[in-house]
Amino acid sequence: MLILKCPAQLQLLEETLQRSLPATLPVLGTVMTVARGNPASHEVLVDSWPHFRIILTRLRPEEHRDPKDYYINQLSVFYQDKGALQALLEGTEAVTQERAFHIMGMQDGLDEAVQEVASARGMKVE
């Protein structure tokens, strides 16, 4: 996944997300925060640019102090393709299995995708 840092990219992403409200709401706030100075130390990741299928926002990994604290390791996701969500959960370094996490999103299929990946790995989802 690519980490967006360029102000122009973040501005373009923000404008794109605003056109798809309310589904993009979980990631839009973080994109706006990062674009305006990022006081909360978050990062915005996309699978490709400029034609993305999934956006993930999270706290920068170096800011994690407790790998079991899933409130600190809060992820927000917006996806245009459920397959991209499956790929993100199954095999990228963006979502590591070494840390507990809390994932937020408003789209249909998010819960099912998380449950499927967790059961395939023998993990419990709360």
mmCIF file of C-alpha atoms in Angstrom, residues 21-123:
data_model
loop_
_atom_site.group_PDB
_atom_site.id
_atom_site.type_symbol
_atom_site.label_atom_id
_atom_site.label_comp_id
_atom_site.label_asym_id
_atom_site.label_seq_id
_atom_site.Cartn_x
_atom_site.Cartn_y
_atom_site.Cartn_z
ATOM 1 C CA LEU A 21 -20.514 10.927 1.541
ATOM 2 C CA PRO A 22 -21.788 9.382 3.814
ATOM 3 C CA ALA A 23 -20.004 6.103 2.971
ATOM 4 C CA THR A 24 -16.591 7.790 3.102
ATOM 5 C CA LEU A 25 -17.146 9.472 6.459
ATOM 6 C CA PRO A 26 -14.916 7.113 8.514
ATOM 7 C CA VAL A 27 -11.829 7.975 6.430
ATOM 8 C CA LEU A 28 -12.645 11.535 5.370
ATOM 9 C CA GLY A 29 -12.028 13.041 8.807
ATOM 10 C CA THR A 30 -8.557 11.534 9.023
ATOM 11 C CA VAL A 31 -7.705 12.579 5.463
ATOM 12 C CA MET A 32 -8.709 16.153 6.338
ATOM 13 C CA THR A 33 -6.664 16.045 9.557
ATOM 14 C CA VAL A 34 -3.552 14.727 7.804
ATOM 15 C CA ALA A 35 -3.917 17.320 5.035
ATOM 16 C CA ARG A 36 -4.050 20.105 7.619
ATOM 17 C CA GLY A 37 -0.896 19.357 9.586
ATOM 18 C CA ASN A 38 -1.581 15.936 11.092
ATOM 19 C CA PRO A 39 -1.432 16.734 14.823
ATOM 20 C CA ALA A 40 -2.664 13.226 15.676
ATOM 21 C CA SER A 41 0.162 11.362 13.840
ATOM 22 C CA HIS A 42 -2.070 9.443 11.448
ATOM 23 C CA GLU A 43 -1.355 8.229 7.952
ATOM 24 C CA VAL A 44 -3.465 7.620 4.868
ATOM 25 C CA LEU A 45 -2.797 4.522 2.769
ATOM 26 C CA VAL A 46 -4.228 3.576 -0.625
ATOM 27 C CA ASP A 47 -3.744 0.462 -2.714
ATOM 28 C CA SER A 48 -2.886 2.510 -5.828
ATOM 29 C CA TRP A 49 -2.893 6.125 -6.888
ATOM 30 C CA PRO A 50 -4.810 7.909 -8.336
ATOM 31 C CA HIS A 51 -7.256 5.097 -9.100
ATOM 32 C CA PHE A 52 -7.623 3.505 -5.685
ATOM 33 C CA ARG A 53 -9.914 0.661 -4.663
ATOM 34 C CA ILE A 54 -9.332 0.953 -0.932
ATOM 35 C CA ILE A 55 -8.290 3.613 1.584
ATOM 36 C CA LEU A 56 -7.028 2.816 5.059
ATOM 37 C CA THR A 57 -6.294 5.357 7.765
ATOM 38 C CA ARG A 58 -4.354 4.494 10.896
ATOM 39 C CA LEU A 59 -2.020 5.803 13.562
ATOM 40 C CA ARG A 60 1.591 5.757 12.405
ATOM 41 C CA PRO A 61 3.167 2.435 13.481
ATOM 42 C CA GLU A 62 5.940 4.178 15.439
ATOM 43 C CA GLU A 63 3.261 5.750 17.664
ATOM 44 C CA HIS A 64 1.980 2.383 18.937
ATOM 45 C CA ARG A 65 2.936 1.835 22.529
ATOM 46 C CA ASP A 66 0.820 -1.176 23.460
ATOM 47 C CA PRO A 67 0.181 -3.884 20.826
ATOM 48 C CA LYS A 68 -2.868 -5.110 22.769
ATOM 49 C CA ASP A 69 -4.613 -1.733 22.895
ATOM 50 C CA TYR A 70 -7.123 -1.895 20.072
ATOM 51 C CA TYR A 71 -8.461 1.597 20.794
ATOM 52 C CA ILE A 72 -5.074 3.111 19.966
ATOM 53 C CA ASN A 73 -4.742 0.864 16.919
ATOM 54 C CA GLN A 74 -7.948 2.111 15.335
ATOM 55 C CA LEU A 75 -8.264 1.649 11.591
ATOM 56 C CA SER A 76 -10.777 3.291 9.282
ATOM 57 C CA VAL A 77 -11.490 1.868 5.875
ATOM 58 C CA PHE A 78 -13.364 2.777 2.710
ATOM 59 C CA TYR A 79 -13.335 0.419 -0.224
ATOM 60 C CA GLN A 80 -14.801 0.392 -3.691
ATOM 61 C CA ASP A 81 -14.187 -3.322 -4.153
ATOM 62 C CA LYS A 82 -14.801 -6.018 -1.552
ATOM 63 C CA GLY A 83 -11.917 -8.022 -3.043
ATOM 64 C CA ALA A 84 -9.552 -5.186 -2.160
ATOM 65 C CA LEU A 85 -10.779 -5.356 1.436
ATOM 66 C CA GLN A 86 -10.197 -9.121 1.535
ATOM 67 C CA ALA A 87 -6.683 -8.651 0.149
ATOM 68 C CA LEU A 88 -5.951 -5.937 2.710
ATOM 69 C CA LEU A 89 -7.036 -8.107 5.611
ATOM 70 C CA GLU A 90 -5.430 -11.300 4.343
ATOM 71 C CA GLY A 91 -2.011 -10.360 3.175
ATOM 72 C CA THR A 92 -0.655 -6.860 3.477
ATOM 73 C CA GLU A 93 1.686 -5.282 5.953
ATOM 74 C CA ALA A 94 -0.835 -2.461 6.445
ATOM 75 C CA VAL A 95 -2.909 -4.535 8.882
ATOM 76 C CA THR A 96 -0.629 -6.640 11.033
ATOM 77 C CA GLN A 97 -1.856 -9.581 13.040
ATOM 78 C CA GLU A 98 0.639 -8.895 15.829
ATOM 79 C CA ARG A 99 -1.483 -6.030 17.148
ATOM 80 C CA ALA A 100 -5.069 -5.950 18.263
ATOM 81 C CA PHE A 101 -7.076 -3.487 16.188
ATOM 82 C CA HIS A 102 -10.458 -1.868 15.930
ATOM 83 C CA ILE A 103 -11.674 -1.380 12.360
ATOM 84 C CA MET A 104 -14.334 1.150 11.411
ATOM 85 C CA GLY A 105 -16.275 1.433 8.192
ATOM 86 C CA MET A 106 -19.830 2.029 7.062
ATOM 87 C CA GLN A 107 -20.092 -0.241 4.062
ATOM 88 C CA ASP A 108 -21.986 -3.466 3.670
ATOM 89 C CA GLY A 109 -19.782 -6.513 3.786
ATOM 90 C CA LEU A 110 -17.135 -5.186 6.163
ATOM 91 C CA ASP A 111 -18.196 -7.351 9.079
ATOM 92 C CA GLU A 112 -18.469 -10.464 6.914
ATOM 93 C CA ALA A 113 -15.015 -9.924 5.401
ATOM 94 C CA VAL A 114 -13.422 -9.489 8.829
ATOM 95 C CA GLN A 115 -15.218 -12.579 10.150
ATOM 96 C CA GLU A 116 -14.122 -14.692 7.153
ATOM 97 C CA VAL A 117 -10.460 -13.746 7.448
ATOM 98 C CA ALA A 118 -10.474 -14.210 11.209
ATOM 99 C CA SER A 119 -12.044 -17.661 11.048
ATOM 100 C CA ALA A 120 -9.610 -18.742 8.327
ATOM 101 C CA ARG A 121 -6.779 -17.835 10.698
ATOM 102 C CA GLY A 122 -8.429 -19.341 13.767
ATOM 103 C CA MET A 123 -8.816 -15.940 15.405
#
